[in-house]
Amino acid sequence: MSVDWSVLDKPVTDLHAAKNPLAGRDVLRLFDLTPEEFHLVLSTALAQKRAWKADPSKVQAEAPYQGRAVGIILEKPSMRTRVSFELAAARLGAHPVIMADTHSAFSRGESLKDTTMVMERFVDALVIRSFAQARVEEIAHWARIPVINALTDDFHPCQGLADFLTMYEHKGDLSRLKLAYVGDGNNMAHTYLEGAAMSGMDCHIATPPSYQPQESYLNEARALAARTGASLTLTTSPDEALAGADVVITDTWASMGSESQHDERAVLFEPYRITMASFEAAAPRALFMHCLPAHRGEEVTDEVMDAPFSAIYDEAENRLHVQKALLSLLMAEN
Ligand code: CP
């Protein structure tokens, strides 16, 4: 693999040039990107972030997608995703159309096909937060405009892009990092396996025995890891995952849809809580990350959330930058 993970500092891609391989594409999981395209999204986000910080009014004046629109369908609750996609679209000059209640999209039992094919007459890209991965895959099947997964039960690629950008900004060369994810083998665990496989990382996922990531996703990630030099390890031991880790990540123990299992999970996941003691096993200057919302005192202590080595708010901010980059690249004319 020719990707240099020590460098994401590149000029913004010429969105309309033939060399933008992402024009018109869907991103339903990180593996919809090649490692080179994953690098392109992150480097575009970093360049756009820097340009915005240097002179926001200049960037806004040059917004490339004036007169266009982005449909944002949220079938599950959201704060960060909604705000960051709405702003990302607006900063590109596009009008965000948000449907965030059960009656505004797929209403009255309308089929995914009919809603999707009507929506694409109005908007230029669709962002969807939903339940089963198959649901967003079916929408992408019908849509002739780009479709972006804004979280399903299986994957959260936009959060993954934000998190790998945050790791790069704080720790540099992704291929030299050990990532420890400790908690539920959920959509974030699947997403980290994919991002780590693409960027050549040493990734350890520690979960209780019956909460491991899905085997099929692990096998796909391992197949790519064999080509990129990544190492992917599943364990039930948080200590094993944390030993020497450069980046320590956790997530809620009961994701959206699993809330009814909260009490039984809370007992089982107790040894997986991230505390200041966890960081004694990690590498010096290790980073803490959490996609939020967090349950302070449950999967992670207040002390860790508020520590100087916590990057939780940088991650949240980077949602905006990576999603703006993604929309820039996918909405380009092809
Ligand atoms: N991390 C994340 O997706 O946050 P929201 O659920 O608030 O969008």
mmCIF file of C-alpha atoms and ligand atoms in Angstrom:
data_model
loop_
_atom_site.group_PDB
_atom_site.id
_atom_site.type_symbol
_atom_site.label_atom_id
_atom_site.label_comp_id
_atom_site.label_asym_id
_atom_site.label_seq_id
_atom_site.Cartn_x
_atom_site.Cartn_y
_atom_site.Cartn_z
ATOM 1 C CA MET A 1 0.000 0.000 0.000
ATOM 2 C CA SER A 2 1.387 3.399 -0.993
ATOM 3 C CA VAL A 3 -0.461 5.582 1.526
ATOM 4 C CA ASP A 4 1.776 7.697 3.758
ATOM 5 C CA TRP A 5 -0.076 7.961 7.078
ATOM 6 C CA SER A 6 2.541 10.290 8.524
ATOM 7 C CA VAL A 7 1.325 13.088 6.256
ATOM 8 C CA LEU A 8 -2.191 14.422 5.827
ATOM 9 C CA ASP A 9 -0.986 17.903 4.881
ATOM 10 C CA LYS A 10 -2.080 18.243 1.282
ATOM 11 C CA PRO A 11 -3.753 21.015 -0.709
ATOM 12 C CA VAL A 12 -7.523 20.777 -1.139
ATOM 13 C CA THR A 13 -8.387 18.495 -4.044
ATOM 14 C CA ASP A 14 -9.763 20.132 -7.163
ATOM 15 C CA LEU A 15 -13.323 18.939 -6.557
ATOM 16 C CA HIS A 16 -14.381 19.145 -10.183
ATOM 17 C CA ALA A 17 -11.308 17.530 -11.691
ATOM 18 C CA ALA A 18 -11.362 14.004 -13.015
ATOM 19 C CA LYS A 19 -8.902 13.124 -10.274
ATOM 20 C CA ASN A 20 -11.603 13.296 -7.587
ATOM 21 C CA PRO A 21 -12.493 9.587 -7.383
ATOM 22 C CA LEU A 22 -15.319 10.177 -4.909
ATOM 23 C CA ALA A 23 -17.623 12.285 -7.096
ATOM 24 C CA GLY A 24 -21.127 10.800 -7.043
ATOM 25 C CA ARG A 25 -20.234 7.963 -4.663
ATOM 26 C CA ASP A 26 -21.944 6.653 -1.484
ATOM 27 C CA VAL A 27 -20.254 6.214 1.901
ATOM 28 C CA LEU A 28 -22.219 3.708 3.993
ATOM 29 C CA ARG A 29 -19.172 2.372 5.880
ATOM 30 C CA LEU A 30 -15.459 3.195 5.865
ATOM 31 C CA PHE A 31 -14.810 0.190 3.637
ATOM 32 C CA ASP A 32 -16.711 1.977 0.873
ATOM 33 C CA LEU A 33 -13.443 3.930 0.626
ATOM 34 C CA THR A 34 -10.051 2.559 -0.381
ATOM 35 C CA PRO A 35 -7.162 3.431 1.931
ATOM 36 C CA GLU A 36 -6.125 6.102 -0.611
ATOM 37 C CA GLU A 37 -9.660 7.584 -0.621
ATOM 38 C CA PHE A 38 -9.806 7.462 3.191
ATOM 39 C CA HIS A 39 -6.549 9.454 3.179
ATOM 40 C CA LEU A 40 -8.027 11.877 0.620
ATOM 41 C CA VAL A 41 -11.104 12.603 2.792
ATOM 42 C CA LEU A 42 -8.943 13.192 5.875
ATOM 43 C CA SER A 43 -6.428 15.404 4.062
ATOM 44 C CA THR A 44 -9.240 17.406 2.427
ATOM 45 C CA ALA A 45 -10.882 17.869 5.842
ATOM 46 C CA LEU A 46 -7.615 19.033 7.398
ATOM 47 C CA ALA A 47 -6.945 21.527 4.595
ATOM 48 C CA GLN A 48 -10.526 22.852 4.713
ATOM 49 C CA LYS A 49 -10.386 23.113 8.520
ATOM 50 C CA ARG A 50 -7.188 25.161 8.344
ATOM 51 C CA ALA A 51 -8.591 27.402 5.603
ATOM 52 C CA TRP A 52 -11.746 28.017 7.657
ATOM 53 C CA LYS A 53 -9.760 28.880 10.801
ATOM 54 C CA ALA A 54 -7.531 31.249 8.812
ATOM 55 C CA ASP A 55 -10.315 33.188 7.076
ATOM 56 C CA PRO A 56 -13.926 31.960 7.380
ATOM 57 C CA SER A 57 -15.406 34.799 5.342
ATOM 58 C CA LYS A 58 -13.116 34.006 2.372
ATOM 59 C CA VAL A 59 -14.081 30.313 2.514
ATOM 60 C CA GLN A 60 -17.791 31.159 2.755
ATOM 61 C CA ALA A 61 -17.552 33.553 -0.203
ATOM 62 C CA GLU A 62 -16.077 30.743 -2.310
ATOM 63 C CA ALA A 63 -18.682 28.133 -1.233
ATOM 64 C CA PRO A 64 -18.879 25.710 -4.188
ATOM 65 C CA TYR A 65 -22.430 24.362 -3.911
ATOM 66 C CA GLN A 66 -24.646 27.465 -3.982
ATOM 67 C CA GLY A 67 -28.205 26.597 -4.991
ATOM 68 C CA ARG A 68 -27.868 22.926 -4.114
ATOM 69 C CA ALA A 69 -29.470 21.001 -1.231
ATOM 70 C CA VAL A 70 -28.649 18.172 1.179
ATOM 71 C CA GLY A 71 -31.440 16.011 2.686
ATOM 72 C CA ILE A 72 -30.700 14.898 6.256
ATOM 73 C CA ILE A 73 -32.990 12.095 7.514
ATOM 74 C CA LEU A 74 -32.644 11.218 11.207
ATOM 75 C CA GLU A 75 -34.589 8.123 12.255
ATOM 76 C CA LYS A 76 -32.797 8.102 15.626
ATOM 77 C CA PRO A 77 -32.015 10.960 18.044
ATOM 78 C CA SER A 78 -28.977 13.141 17.331
ATOM 79 C CA MET A 79 -27.308 16.359 18.434
ATOM 80 C CA ARG A 80 -23.740 16.355 17.017
ATOM 81 C CA THR A 81 -24.652 14.734 13.685
ATOM 82 C CA ARG A 82 -27.564 17.041 13.045
ATOM 83 C CA VAL A 83 -25.728 20.260 13.903
ATOM 84 C CA SER A 84 -22.501 19.306 12.117
ATOM 85 C CA PHE A 85 -24.185 18.148 8.887
ATOM 86 C CA GLU A 86 -26.472 21.188 8.835
ATOM 87 C CA LEU A 87 -23.491 23.527 9.189
ATOM 88 C CA ALA A 88 -21.296 21.525 6.791
ATOM 89 C CA ALA A 89 -23.938 21.821 4.057
ATOM 90 C CA ALA A 90 -24.468 25.527 4.765
ATOM 91 C CA ARG A 91 -20.743 26.280 4.677
ATOM 92 C CA LEU A 92 -20.598 24.697 1.210
ATOM 93 C CA GLY A 93 -23.430 26.987 0.085
ATOM 94 C CA ALA A 94 -25.984 24.129 0.024
ATOM 95 C CA HIS A 95 -29.355 24.245 1.779
ATOM 96 C CA PRO A 96 -29.776 21.553 4.456
ATOM 97 C CA VAL A 97 -33.270 20.013 4.635
ATOM 98 C CA ILE A 98 -33.663 18.201 7.953
ATOM 99 C CA MET A 99 -36.264 15.494 8.585
ATOM 100 C CA ALA A 100 -35.883 14.518 12.212
ATOM 101 C CA ASP A 101 -39.184 13.088 13.319
ATOM 102 C CA THR A 102 -40.936 9.866 12.491
ATOM 103 C CA HIS A 103 -43.533 11.558 10.292
ATOM 104 C CA SER A 104 -41.235 13.522 8.007
ATOM 105 C CA ALA A 105 -39.555 10.722 6.027
ATOM 106 C CA PHE A 106 -40.821 7.264 5.095
ATOM 107 C CA SER A 107 -44.129 8.405 6.509
ATOM 108 C CA ARG A 108 -47.464 6.660 6.198
ATOM 109 C CA GLY A 109 -45.721 3.389 5.350
ATOM 110 C CA GLU A 110 -44.227 4.709 2.118
ATOM 111 C CA SER A 111 -41.594 2.383 0.666
ATOM 112 C CA LEU A 112 -37.900 3.216 0.869
ATOM 113 C CA LYS A 113 -37.883 3.260 -2.931
ATOM 114 C CA ASP A 114 -40.669 5.832 -3.288
ATOM 115 C CA THR A 115 -39.365 8.194 -0.599
ATOM 116 C CA THR A 116 -35.810 7.974 -1.941
ATOM 117 C CA MET A 117 -36.832 8.555 -5.548
ATOM 118 C CA VAL A 118 -38.926 11.567 -4.574
ATOM 119 C CA MET A 119 -36.151 12.988 -2.372
ATOM 120 C CA GLU A 120 -33.604 12.801 -5.173
ATOM 121 C CA ARG A 121 -35.827 15.091 -7.284
ATOM 122 C CA PHE A 122 -35.341 17.757 -4.587
ATOM 123 C CA VAL A 123 -31.860 17.339 -3.111
ATOM 124 C CA ASP A 124 -28.324 16.645 -4.340
ATOM 125 C CA ALA A 125 -27.175 14.304 -1.548
ATOM 126 C CA LEU A 126 -28.873 12.266 1.192
ATOM 127 C CA VAL A 127 -27.590 11.812 4.730
ATOM 128 C CA ILE A 128 -29.390 9.110 6.705
ATOM 129 C CA ARG A 129 -29.255 7.938 10.341
ATOM 130 C CA SER A 130 -31.178 4.708 10.657
ATOM 131 C CA PHE A 131 -31.374 1.214 12.135
ATOM 132 C CA ALA A 132 -30.267 -1.788 10.045
ATOM 133 C CA GLN A 133 -27.351 -1.327 7.629
ATOM 134 C CA ALA A 134 -29.546 -2.989 4.993
ATOM 135 C CA ARG A 135 -31.927 -0.027 5.210
ATOM 136 C CA VAL A 136 -29.300 2.531 4.151
ATOM 137 C CA GLU A 137 -27.995 0.076 1.563
ATOM 138 C CA GLU A 138 -31.463 -0.127 0.026
ATOM 139 C CA ILE A 139 -31.749 3.671 -0.021
ATOM 140 C CA ALA A 140 -28.343 3.872 -1.717
ATOM 141 C CA HIS A 141 -29.487 1.236 -4.210
ATOM 142 C CA TRP A 142 -32.432 3.393 -5.313
ATOM 143 C CA ALA A 143 -30.737 6.799 -5.087
ATOM 144 C CA ARG A 144 -28.779 8.226 -8.007
ATOM 145 C CA ILE A 145 -27.365 10.901 -5.712
ATOM 146 C CA PRO A 146 -24.659 10.322 -3.052
ATOM 147 C CA VAL A 147 -25.887 8.673 0.166
ATOM 148 C CA ILE A 148 -23.980 9.031 3.456
ATOM 149 C CA ASN A 149 -24.543 6.822 6.504
ATOM 150 C CA ALA A 150 -24.899 9.047 9.574
ATOM 151 C CA LEU A 151 -25.043 5.983 11.907
ATOM 152 C CA THR A 152 -26.662 2.586 11.702
ATOM 153 C CA ASP A 153 -26.678 -0.321 14.131
ATOM 154 C CA ASP A 154 -23.526 -1.631 12.401
ATOM 155 C CA PHE A 155 -21.408 1.396 11.417
ATOM 156 C CA HIS A 156 -20.769 5.101 12.093
ATOM 157 C CA PRO A 157 -18.341 6.086 9.315
ATOM 158 C CA CYS A 158 -18.612 9.876 9.792
ATOM 159 C CA GLN A 159 -17.669 9.516 13.457
ATOM 160 C CA GLY A 160 -14.816 7.247 12.383
ATOM 161 C CA LEU A 161 -13.479 9.839 9.948
ATOM 162 C CA ALA A 162 -13.612 12.504 12.672
ATOM 163 C CA ASP A 163 -11.850 10.222 15.136
ATOM 164 C CA PHE A 164 -8.988 9.203 12.837
ATOM 165 C CA LEU A 165 -8.458 12.874 11.913
ATOM 166 C CA THR A 166 -8.339 13.711 15.636
ATOM 167 C CA MET A 167 -5.802 10.923 16.256
ATOM 168 C CA TYR A 168 -3.617 12.291 13.450
ATOM 169 C CA GLU A 169 -3.807 15.856 14.783
ATOM 170 C CA HIS A 170 -2.791 14.775 18.290
ATOM 171 C CA LYS A 171 -0.481 11.824 17.667
ATOM 172 C CA GLY A 172 0.725 12.001 14.038
ATOM 173 C CA ASP A 173 1.478 8.984 11.846
ATOM 174 C CA LEU A 174 -1.553 6.693 12.211
ATOM 175 C CA SER A 175 0.376 3.601 11.135
ATOM 176 C CA ARG A 176 2.619 3.866 14.209
ATOM 177 C CA LEU A 177 -0.186 4.002 16.782
ATOM 178 C CA LYS A 178 -1.685 1.408 19.092
ATOM 179 C CA LEU A 179 -5.438 1.970 19.513
ATOM 180 C CA ALA A 180 -7.273 0.388 22.458
ATOM 181 C CA TYR A 181 -11.067 0.342 22.228
ATOM 182 C CA VAL A 182 -12.587 -0.910 25.496
ATOM 183 C CA GLY A 183 -16.331 -1.557 25.803
ATOM 184 C CA ASP A 184 -19.162 -2.807 23.622
ATOM 185 C CA GLY A 185 -18.367 -4.444 20.257
ATOM 186 C CA ASN A 186 -20.838 -2.088 18.590
ATOM 187 C CA ASN A 187 -21.012 0.088 15.466
ATOM 188 C CA MET A 188 -18.018 2.136 16.673
ATOM 189 C CA ALA A 189 -15.940 -1.008 17.241
ATOM 190 C CA HIS A 190 -16.728 -2.122 13.656
ATOM 191 C CA THR A 191 -15.814 1.332 12.389
ATOM 192 C CA TYR A 192 -12.483 1.402 14.268
ATOM 193 C CA LEU A 193 -11.607 -2.041 12.887
ATOM 194 C CA GLU A 194 -12.128 -0.710 9.359
ATOM 195 C CA GLY A 195 -10.231 2.568 9.901
ATOM 196 C CA ALA A 196 -7.373 0.803 11.681
ATOM 197 C CA ALA A 197 -7.122 -1.804 8.903
ATOM 198 C CA MET A 198 -6.929 0.951 6.284
ATOM 199 C CA SER A 199 -4.336 3.018 8.145
ATOM 200 C CA GLY A 200 -2.041 0.176 9.232
ATOM 201 C CA MET A 201 -2.662 0.577 12.960
ATOM 202 C CA ASP A 202 -2.240 -1.843 15.837
ATOM 203 C CA CYS A 203 -5.855 -2.059 17.044
ATOM 204 C CA HIS A 204 -7.035 -3.944 20.143
ATOM 205 C CA ILE A 205 -10.747 -4.319 20.914
ATOM 206 C CA ALA A 206 -11.544 -5.430 24.492
ATOM 207 C CA THR A 207 -15.143 -6.460 25.184
ATOM 208 C CA PRO A 208 -16.997 -8.892 27.456
ATOM 209 C CA PRO A 209 -17.073 -12.358 25.817
ATOM 210 C CA SER A 210 -20.576 -12.157 24.355
ATOM 211 C CA TYR A 211 -20.254 -8.547 23.138
ATOM 212 C CA GLN A 212 -17.497 -8.912 20.558
ATOM 213 C CA PRO A 213 -17.701 -7.271 17.117
ATOM 214 C CA GLN A 214 -19.416 -9.260 14.370
ATOM 215 C CA GLU A 215 -17.140 -11.960 13.000
ATOM 216 C CA SER A 216 -17.895 -11.166 9.349
ATOM 217 C CA TYR A 217 -16.756 -7.544 9.807
ATOM 218 C CA LEU A 218 -13.644 -8.671 11.689
ATOM 219 C CA ASN A 219 -12.778 -11.086 8.890
ATOM 220 C CA GLU A 220 -13.178 -8.383 6.232
ATOM 221 C CA ALA A 221 -10.973 -6.028 8.256
ATOM 222 C CA ARG A 222 -8.334 -8.736 8.771
ATOM 223 C CA ALA A 223 -8.237 -9.416 5.017
ATOM 224 C CA LEU A 224 -7.346 -5.766 4.376
ATOM 225 C CA ALA A 225 -4.998 -5.639 7.383
ATOM 226 C CA ALA A 226 -2.928 -8.402 5.770
ATOM 227 C CA ARG A 227 -2.221 -5.976 2.909
ATOM 228 C CA THR A 228 -1.698 -2.749 4.909
ATOM 229 C CA GLY A 229 0.374 -4.161 7.771
ATOM 230 C CA ALA A 230 -2.337 -3.439 10.353
ATOM 231 C CA SER A 231 -2.791 -5.741 13.327
ATOM 232 C CA LEU A 232 -6.294 -6.378 14.701
ATOM 233 C CA THR A 233 -6.721 -8.151 18.045
ATOM 234 C CA LEU A 234 -9.890 -9.076 19.921
ATOM 235 C CA THR A 235 -9.584 -9.710 23.634
ATOM 236 C CA THR A 236 -11.776 -9.882 26.724
ATOM 237 C CA SER A 237 -8.997 -8.296 28.810
ATOM 238 C CA PRO A 238 -9.070 -4.494 29.116
ATOM 239 C CA ASP A 239 -5.543 -4.621 30.605
ATOM 240 C CA GLU A 240 -4.190 -6.404 27.536
ATOM 241 C CA ALA A 241 -5.737 -3.806 25.220
ATOM 242 C CA LEU A 242 -4.614 -0.837 27.320
ATOM 243 C CA ALA A 243 -0.975 -1.907 27.729
ATOM 244 C CA GLY A 244 1.143 0.660 25.880
ATOM 245 C CA ALA A 245 -1.854 2.118 23.983
ATOM 246 C CA ASP A 246 -1.373 5.534 22.345
ATOM 247 C CA VAL A 247 -5.109 6.106 22.010
ATOM 248 C CA VAL A 248 -7.746 4.846 24.466
ATOM 249 C CA ILE A 249 -11.374 4.886 23.325
ATOM 250 C CA THR A 250 -14.641 3.813 24.845
ATOM 251 C CA ASP A 251 -18.333 4.244 24.042
ATOM 252 C CA THR A 252 -21.651 3.897 25.802
ATOM 253 C CA TRP A 253 -22.323 0.395 27.142
ATOM 254 C CA ALA A 254 -25.893 0.364 25.779
ATOM 255 C CA SER A 255 -26.174 1.996 22.351
ATOM 256 C CA MET A 256 -29.389 3.386 20.881
ATOM 257 C CA GLY A 257 -31.787 0.465 20.643
ATOM 258 C CA SER A 258 -30.131 -1.493 23.498
ATOM 259 C CA GLU A 259 -31.232 0.808 26.342
ATOM 260 C CA SER A 260 -33.550 -1.855 27.810
ATOM 261 C CA GLN A 261 -30.438 -4.009 28.483
ATOM 262 C CA HIS A 262 -28.744 -1.200 30.412
ATOM 263 C CA ASP A 263 -28.946 -2.709 33.906
ATOM 264 C CA GLU A 264 -27.659 -6.172 32.991
ATOM 265 C CA ARG A 265 -24.918 -4.647 30.843
ATOM 266 C CA ALA A 266 -23.846 -2.262 33.625
ATOM 267 C CA VAL A 267 -22.870 -5.254 35.798
ATOM 268 C CA LEU A 268 -21.060 -7.090 32.995
ATOM 269 C CA PHE A 269 -19.188 -4.051 31.699
ATOM 270 C CA GLU A 270 -18.018 -2.788 35.122
ATOM 271 C CA PRO A 271 -14.387 -4.030 34.611
ATOM 272 C CA TYR A 272 -14.293 -2.170 31.277
ATOM 273 C CA ARG A 273 -14.721 1.340 32.749
ATOM 274 C CA ILE A 274 -11.960 3.756 31.742
ATOM 275 C CA THR A 275 -10.407 5.379 34.816
ATOM 276 C CA MET A 276 -7.217 7.289 35.617
ATOM 277 C CA ALA A 277 -5.759 3.894 36.597
ATOM 278 C CA SER A 278 -6.395 2.685 33.012
ATOM 279 C CA PHE A 279 -3.967 5.333 31.820
ATOM 280 C CA GLU A 280 -1.166 4.012 34.029
ATOM 281 C CA ALA A 281 -1.018 0.991 31.706
ATOM 282 C CA ALA A 282 -1.266 3.082 28.523
ATOM 283 C CA ALA A 283 1.691 4.767 26.786
ATOM 284 C CA PRO A 284 3.001 8.075 28.141
ATOM 285 C CA ARG A 285 0.872 10.987 26.816
ATOM 286 C CA ALA A 286 -1.847 8.582 25.630
ATOM 287 C CA LEU A 287 -4.994 10.239 24.281
ATOM 288 C CA PHE A 288 -8.558 9.601 25.514
ATOM 289 C CA MET A 289 -11.424 9.666 23.034
ATOM 290 C CA HIS A 290 -15.201 9.125 23.168
ATOM 291 C CA CYS A 291 -17.653 9.835 20.338
ATOM 292 C CA LEU A 292 -20.242 11.213 22.819
ATOM 293 C CA PRO A 293 -22.784 11.319 24.269
ATOM 294 C CA ALA A 294 -21.009 9.780 27.278
ATOM 295 C CA HIS A 295 -22.487 8.424 30.474
ATOM 296 C CA ARG A 296 -20.067 10.041 32.909
ATOM 297 C CA GLY A 297 -19.259 7.731 35.805
ATOM 298 C CA GLU A 298 -20.334 4.680 33.832
ATOM 299 C CA GLU A 299 -18.060 3.737 30.896
ATOM 300 C CA VAL A 300 -15.630 6.530 31.843
ATOM 301 C CA THR A 301 -14.968 8.658 34.905
ATOM 302 C CA ASP A 302 -15.327 12.444 35.054
ATOM 303 C CA GLU A 303 -11.601 12.685 35.779
ATOM 304 C CA VAL A 304 -10.708 11.083 32.446
ATOM 305 C CA MET A 305 -13.366 12.980 30.458
ATOM 306 C CA ASP A 306 -12.016 16.302 31.778
ATOM 307 C CA ALA A 307 -8.299 15.401 31.759
ATOM 308 C CA PRO A 308 -5.804 17.393 29.661
ATOM 309 C CA PHE A 309 -5.263 14.248 27.558
ATOM 310 C CA SER A 310 -8.976 14.023 26.657
ATOM 311 C CA ALA A 311 -9.741 14.932 23.012
ATOM 312 C CA ILE A 312 -13.522 14.506 23.208
ATOM 313 C CA TYR A 313 -14.433 18.031 22.088
ATOM 314 C CA ASP A 314 -11.858 18.005 19.270
ATOM 315 C CA GLU A 315 -13.531 14.819 18.008
ATOM 316 C CA ALA A 316 -16.936 16.485 18.102
ATOM 317 C CA GLU A 317 -15.643 19.555 16.221
ATOM 318 C CA ASN A 318 -14.017 17.331 13.604
ATOM 319 C CA ARG A 319 -17.416 15.860 12.716
ATOM 320 C CA LEU A 320 -18.115 19.172 10.979
ATOM 321 C CA HIS A 321 -14.797 19.234 9.094
ATOM 322 C CA VAL A 322 -14.854 15.622 7.856
ATOM 323 C CA GLN A 323 -18.510 15.797 6.818
ATOM 324 C CA LYS A 324 -17.880 19.044 4.942
ATOM 325 C CA ALA A 325 -14.968 17.324 3.166
ATOM 326 C CA LEU A 326 -17.116 14.289 2.416
ATOM 327 C CA LEU A 327 -19.957 16.384 0.983
ATOM 328 C CA SER A 328 -17.425 18.446 -1.031
ATOM 329 C CA LEU A 329 -15.986 15.339 -2.627
ATOM 330 C CA LEU A 330 -19.189 13.305 -3.130
ATOM 331 C CA MET A 331 -21.323 16.186 -4.456
ATOM 332 C CA ALA A 332 -18.797 17.161 -7.133
ATOM 333 C CA GLU A 333 -19.886 16.798 -10.754
ATOM 334 C CA ASN A 334 -18.594 13.597 -12.327
HETATM 335 N N1 CP B 1 -21.580 10.972 18.199
HETATM 336 C C1 CP B 1 -22.797 11.206 17.636
HETATM 337 O O1 CP B 1 -23.127 10.675 16.565
HETATM 338 O O2 CP B 1 -23.542 12.109 18.322
HETATM 339 P P1 CP B 1 -25.111 12.346 18.105
HETATM 340 O O3 CP B 1 -25.807 11.046 18.395
HETATM 341 O O4 CP B 1 -25.465 13.455 19.068
HETATM 342 O O5 CP B 1 -25.332 12.766 16.681
#
